XYZ file of C-alpha atoms in Angstrom:
434
model
C 52.590 150.149 111.955
C 56.060 149.321 113.604
C 56.506 153.037 113.783
C 53.312 153.862 115.512
C 54.050 151.156 117.852
C 57.245 152.549 118.821
C 56.142 155.825 119.233
C 52.899 154.929 121.122
C 55.129 152.879 123.472
C 58.035 155.328 123.816
C 56.644 156.995 126.978
C 56.614 153.582 128.524
C 59.894 152.760 127.542
C 61.298 155.927 128.866
C 59.336 155.644 132.193
C 60.867 152.293 132.579
C 64.261 152.944 132.228
C 63.847 156.394 134.564
C 62.319 153.868 137.427
C 64.348 150.828 136.966
C 67.420 151.661 134.975
C 68.984 148.768 132.991
C 67.682 145.556 134.116
C 69.590 143.297 131.451
C 72.307 141.554 133.096
C 74.204 138.770 131.619
C 75.590 137.124 134.396
C 72.364 137.040 136.608
C 70.807 133.712 136.291
C 69.415 131.287 138.866
C 70.578 127.873 136.873
C 72.448 125.481 139.018
C 75.085 122.990 137.660
C 72.650 120.253 138.429
C 70.129 121.674 136.055
C 72.703 121.785 133.089
C 73.752 118.110 133.987
C 70.255 116.625 134.156
C 69.024 118.870 131.130
C 71.965 117.387 129.150
C 71.397 113.840 130.311
C 67.534 114.015 129.249
C 68.580 115.732 125.828
C 70.657 112.638 124.975
C 68.518 109.803 126.528
C 65.190 110.975 125.637
C 65.395 110.263 121.704
C 66.639 106.715 122.676
C 62.828 105.871 122.906
C 62.226 106.695 119.351
C 65.061 103.859 118.759
C 63.332 101.449 121.168
C 60.318 101.961 119.138
C 62.424 100.842 115.994
C 63.461 97.676 117.752
C 59.654 96.945 118.598
C 58.679 97.703 115.182
C 61.594 95.213 113.818
C 60.135 92.786 115.789
C 56.432 93.378 114.629
C 57.513 93.547 110.933
C 59.189 89.894 111.385
C 55.894 88.752 112.930
C 54.116 90.314 109.810
C 56.241 88.696 107.355
C 55.907 85.340 108.868
C 52.134 85.765 109.003
C 51.930 86.660 105.245
C 54.067 83.835 104.411
C 52.092 81.190 106.318
C 48.949 82.830 104.977
C 50.252 81.865 101.253
C 51.098 78.463 102.633
C 47.819 77.818 103.854
C 46.393 78.970 100.526
C 48.609 76.569 98.595
C 47.828 73.514 100.658
C 45.104 72.058 102.994
C 45.458 73.197 106.624
C 43.270 72.011 109.436
C 40.973 74.506 111.006
C 42.245 73.911 114.449
C 45.869 74.665 113.410
C 44.721 77.688 111.741
C 42.819 78.906 114.829
C 46.002 78.331 117.002
C 47.901 80.230 114.368
C 45.389 83.075 114.796
C 45.596 83.214 118.456
C 49.308 83.225 118.397
C 49.073 86.212 116.052
C 46.446 88.040 117.961
C 48.865 87.542 121.241
C 51.723 88.968 119.484
C 49.817 91.868 118.136
C 48.598 92.697 121.560
C 52.093 92.330 123.031
C 53.691 94.822 120.317
C 51.160 97.244 121.162
C 52.010 97.139 124.657
C 55.356 97.404 124.343
C 54.911 100.562 122.239
C 52.543 101.966 124.819
C 55.184 101.302 127.910
C 57.921 102.791 125.884
C 56.355 105.983 124.999
C 54.795 106.238 128.528
C 58.296 105.793 129.988
C 59.758 108.594 127.731
C 57.272 111.128 129.085
C 56.704 109.782 132.787
C 60.842 109.586 133.249
C 61.212 112.992 131.584
C 58.618 114.838 133.599
C 59.953 113.267 136.840
C 63.239 114.724 136.479
C 62.159 118.080 135.301
C 59.876 118.404 138.325
C 62.110 117.267 141.043
C 65.477 117.735 139.959
C 65.670 120.880 137.342
C 65.094 123.765 139.438
C 65.542 126.649 136.559
C 61.784 127.168 134.689
C 63.814 128.022 131.551
C 65.986 125.004 131.045
C 62.868 122.600 132.450
C 60.662 124.153 129.710
C 63.208 123.143 126.955
C 63.823 119.667 128.431
C 59.755 118.964 128.806
C 58.868 120.299 125.421
C 61.826 118.004 123.931
C 60.427 115.001 125.920
C 56.713 116.203 124.615
C 57.782 116.348 120.969
C 59.701 112.999 121.065
C 56.713 111.238 122.889
C 54.319 112.741 120.090
C 56.848 111.318 117.362
C 57.207 108.042 119.004
C 53.334 107.506 119.238
C 53.101 108.511 115.533
C 55.852 106.236 114.516
C 54.071 103.308 116.277
C 50.449 104.277 114.856
C 51.607 104.792 111.548
C 53.520 101.513 111.379
C 50.560 99.542 112.875
C 48.439 100.850 110.157
C 50.870 100.001 107.585
C 51.243 96.436 109.015
C 47.486 95.969 108.878
C 47.535 96.963 105.259
C 50.018 94.209 104.797
C 48.090 91.798 106.347
C 44.680 92.607 104.741
C 45.530 94.027 101.236
C 42.048 93.564 100.371
C 40.803 95.965 102.978
C 39.160 99.371 101.939
C 41.732 101.541 103.357
C 44.335 102.220 100.731
C 47.699 103.115 100.728
C 48.881 106.850 99.504
C 50.903 106.591 96.418
C 53.869 108.493 98.139
C 54.138 105.516 100.390
C 54.525 102.924 97.657
C 58.229 103.949 96.695
C 59.124 102.376 100.310
C 56.274 99.978 101.129
C 56.314 98.521 104.863
C 58.405 96.998 106.206
C 60.970 98.345 103.784
C 60.560 101.719 105.808
C 61.677 100.038 109.235
C 65.283 100.992 108.770
C 67.787 103.228 111.017
C 68.061 105.898 108.157
C 64.371 106.155 107.639
C 63.779 106.705 111.697
C 66.666 109.194 111.914
C 65.148 111.206 109.291
C 61.792 111.288 110.924
C 63.624 112.117 114.181
C 64.983 115.374 112.953
C 62.276 116.252 110.234
C 59.967 119.193 111.225
C 56.869 117.206 111.466
C 55.219 115.285 114.151
C 53.427 112.532 111.788
C 55.487 109.836 110.821
C 55.281 109.076 106.831
C 57.580 106.331 105.230
C 58.281 109.037 102.772
C 58.180 112.548 102.363
C 58.308 115.250 99.580
C 61.917 116.174 99.302
C 63.399 119.305 97.767
C 66.279 119.051 95.456
C 69.263 120.781 97.329
C 69.882 122.885 100.410
C 70.328 126.609 100.083
C 72.816 127.598 102.700
C 72.358 131.098 102.434
C 68.732 130.941 103.101
C 69.540 128.633 106.107
C 72.072 131.122 107.634
C 69.597 134.091 107.317
C 66.860 132.124 109.191
C 69.343 131.092 111.800
C 70.259 134.977 112.213
C 66.702 135.708 112.714
C 66.318 133.040 115.541
C 69.270 134.394 117.237
C 68.042 138.021 116.982
C 64.698 137.331 118.036
C 65.531 135.288 121.056
C 67.816 138.000 122.308
C 65.020 140.686 121.675
C 62.814 138.363 123.868
C 65.173 137.882 126.572
C 65.785 141.708 126.714
C 62.155 142.574 126.527
C 61.343 139.874 129.178
C 64.260 140.997 131.813
C 63.580 145.061 131.188
C 60.009 144.908 130.881
C 58.044 141.798 132.078
C 60.050 141.048 135.329
C 59.017 144.655 137.094
C 55.452 144.183 135.821
C 55.223 140.503 137.189
C 56.967 141.409 140.406
C 54.715 144.761 140.992
C 51.661 142.586 140.475
C 52.409 140.272 143.600
C 50.930 142.269 146.003
C 47.750 143.017 144.083
C 47.410 139.240 143.599
C 47.727 138.596 147.323
C 45.245 141.272 148.178
C 42.823 139.957 145.450
C 42.409 143.651 144.506
C 40.536 142.952 141.173
C 40.837 146.365 139.585
C 44.678 146.472 140.168
C 44.964 143.024 138.871
C 42.744 143.938 135.651
C 45.176 146.896 135.244
C 48.274 144.930 135.471
C 46.809 142.535 133.071
C 46.214 145.179 130.469
C 49.592 146.683 131.229
C 51.201 143.099 130.707
C 49.336 142.277 127.603
C 51.421 144.469 125.376
C 54.953 142.768 126.369
C 53.440 139.515 126.563
C 52.037 139.541 123.122
C 55.108 141.060 121.969
C 57.450 138.534 123.202
C 54.549 135.808 122.014
C 54.667 137.042 118.446
C 58.511 137.181 118.369
C 58.662 133.901 119.688
C 56.243 132.655 117.118
C 58.048 133.924 114.246
C 61.113 132.901 115.500
C 60.072 129.223 115.952
C 57.742 128.703 113.003
C 59.103 131.099 110.466
C 62.688 130.940 111.017
C 63.765 127.705 113.118
C 61.383 125.073 111.366
C 61.842 126.750 108.081
C 65.605 126.393 108.419
C 65.499 123.083 109.711
C 63.419 122.202 106.828
C 65.792 123.410 104.412
C 68.836 121.491 105.950
C 66.467 118.400 106.027
C 65.226 119.108 102.362
C 61.849 118.905 103.911
C 59.068 119.772 101.379
C 55.836 120.642 103.066
C 56.470 123.958 104.970
C 53.251 124.964 105.973
C 53.859 125.260 109.636
C 50.868 127.710 110.201
C 48.103 129.469 108.594
C 46.858 133.110 108.860
C 45.649 132.718 112.539
C 45.506 136.425 113.124
C 42.574 136.674 110.620
C 40.667 134.294 112.332
C 36.926 134.632 112.353
C 36.495 131.912 115.439
C 38.592 130.724 118.289
C 38.403 127.217 116.307
C 40.127 128.827 113.505
C 42.941 129.961 115.573
C 43.741 126.413 117.291
C 43.780 124.794 113.846
C 45.961 127.496 112.130
C 48.676 128.676 114.542
C 50.422 125.524 115.127
C 50.001 123.134 111.951
C 52.251 120.293 113.020
C 50.325 119.614 116.570
C 46.713 120.249 114.657
C 47.931 117.713 112.118
C 48.889 115.092 114.854
C 45.713 115.740 116.917
C 43.578 115.299 113.954
C 45.045 112.150 112.543
C 46.052 110.256 115.693
C 43.400 111.291 118.080
C 40.222 113.153 116.372
C 39.825 110.774 113.314
C 40.290 107.293 115.267
C 37.799 108.611 117.668
C 35.281 109.301 114.941
C 36.288 106.147 113.220
C 35.189 104.049 116.340
C 31.843 105.769 116.422
C 32.282 108.614 118.994
C 30.130 111.671 117.941
C 32.460 114.468 116.143
C 31.496 117.037 118.755
C 32.448 114.553 121.513
C 35.726 113.875 119.509
C 36.600 117.693 119.241
C 35.936 118.064 122.854
C 38.359 114.940 123.937
C 40.981 116.137 121.401
C 40.937 119.570 123.048
C 41.003 118.108 126.733
C 44.114 116.147 125.712
C 45.870 119.190 124.414
C 44.941 121.023 127.517
C 46.780 118.258 129.453
C 50.012 118.475 127.549
C 49.877 122.456 127.749
C 49.707 121.909 131.739
C 52.859 119.789 131.329
C 54.790 121.879 129.402
C 53.880 125.033 131.802
C 53.130 123.548 135.283
C 56.030 120.955 135.184
C 59.052 123.282 134.513
C 57.718 126.056 137.084
C 57.164 123.202 139.742
C 53.465 124.109 140.180
C 50.853 122.082 138.735
C 48.282 124.730 139.020
C 45.784 123.448 136.324
C 45.586 127.011 134.903
C 46.866 126.082 131.456
C 44.638 123.155 131.447
C 41.896 125.530 132.411
C 42.569 128.166 129.991
C 42.364 125.668 127.229
C 38.877 124.295 128.792
C 37.454 127.884 128.904
C 38.458 127.928 124.999
C 35.571 125.647 124.360
C 32.598 127.947 125.049
C 34.268 130.766 123.065
C 35.063 128.023 120.279
C 30.957 127.256 120.146
C 30.067 130.985 120.635
C 32.409 131.919 117.497
C 31.659 129.314 115.401
C 28.294 130.549 114.204
C 29.964 134.262 113.794
C 32.548 132.651 111.054
C 29.680 131.055 109.242
C 27.657 134.423 108.865
C 27.573 135.969 105.533
C 27.714 139.061 106.934
C 31.202 140.751 107.551
C 29.989 142.044 110.602
C 29.721 138.572 112.300
C 33.231 137.671 111.121
C 34.562 140.823 112.531
C 33.106 140.203 115.936
C 34.362 136.779 115.871
C 37.975 138.080 115.193
C 37.342 140.788 117.879
C 36.548 138.013 120.410
C 39.644 136.022 119.439
C 41.807 138.777 119.785
C 40.527 139.995 123.096
C 40.904 136.652 124.498
C 44.312 136.031 123.015
C 45.592 139.536 124.347
C 43.924 139.807 127.905
C 42.463 136.651 129.286
C 45.121 133.916 128.071
C 48.749 134.547 128.283
C 48.858 137.746 130.687
C 46.798 135.823 133.212
C 48.569 132.775 133.229
C 51.871 134.434 133.358
C 50.794 136.486 136.532
C 49.364 133.267 138.240
C 52.415 130.884 137.531
C 54.839 133.696 138.373
C 52.820 134.166 141.557
C 53.091 130.641 142.275
C 56.719 130.601 141.634
C 57.472 133.563 143.825
C 55.509 131.980 146.672
C 57.195 128.737 146.599
C 60.852 129.862 145.637
C 61.191 133.346 145.749
C 63.115 135.597 143.306
C 64.368 133.658 140.237
C 67.250 136.016 139.577
C 70.697 136.811 140.936
C 72.567 138.848 142.343
C 70.030 140.340 144.796
C 69.418 143.734 143.661
C 66.808 146.389 145.091
C 64.985 148.489 142.660
C 63.070 150.586 145.056
C 59.974 148.322 145.008
C 58.639 147.263 148.337
C 59.107 143.593 148.831
C 61.094 143.194 145.855
C 64.554 141.685 145.645
C 65.835 140.643 142.394
């Protein structure tokens, strides 16, 4: 299959080199010293919000232990009803204060990082890394607060119908509220906090080095493909977009789909198969199911629930399930969860490119009709229905999603800032200075 792909695209590769020459330039960049300084500061300060959450949870644990002690004392002796009511009011007020503190801390994490990236980091690559880091820490901070809230509730209401998993019993609340426990969660390749995770016995360092070599090799491959093939295609598309030439735009989308899917697949493998697996090995993290066989998805829903398992599990545990538990219909909860995911996608794309276009969010919203369209196809007993669902997924994945978003955000970037590369080189394309 690889040989067929190489041969089928060999003509395009030769044509590219004949027309543009070698576009790869190590010294050609557009990042500023300010970008590196602010990016480094964000990288160091963003995780501090996790440790602020730890301090908040320490205070919450002390309050919970005090409440348990007072409850036992009231059971042993006679207490006046008025005194019990005052203690309950004090406890409820403290509970709300803890929730507010967690909410403010997590919100400040995302707001501050987004503000700095949007207004002070010019380079979209550096901005994307900073914004992604902030979103990951924000999700971890939220999960840390939500899970400890549930554990605290189970401690205060031991007769509740909700049961604690057996795995957690080796580190019951509040014994899990320690710096060591939080630091492990900070670096663990998961977005869902647990007091205890399944662990492997040892670290296989040769395995780690192989995975890291894959990350480096694939990163270089993506950089070369983007500079040599994607950049000319995007730049040549500016005139067609400005003139709203629909047939030319469609032709550019089809031409861009090959390189965009190639870069996406290489990035997917580098992140989920190589980097996260290497990190899991170093952290001796036992659960390494970071993705499923999304390429065989018979519906768009199956793709979104299998290509990024850490995010899917977070959405299901902390957004979808609580909504359903509070009486929201499952279909409405699914839509709300998807809209929330769309907002995160817009943050990750629009903020680093300094263009909040809503394209990434709209792209997620337009997935909803495809989900409802392909759900019945997946449930069909006939293989034809499943094949049709898989075809719809791949067509939307290759043509409508990434290439169109790349064109629109690149067009908006060029309209706002001009070329993103230096030095200025003319490749014989009218209006193109690189």
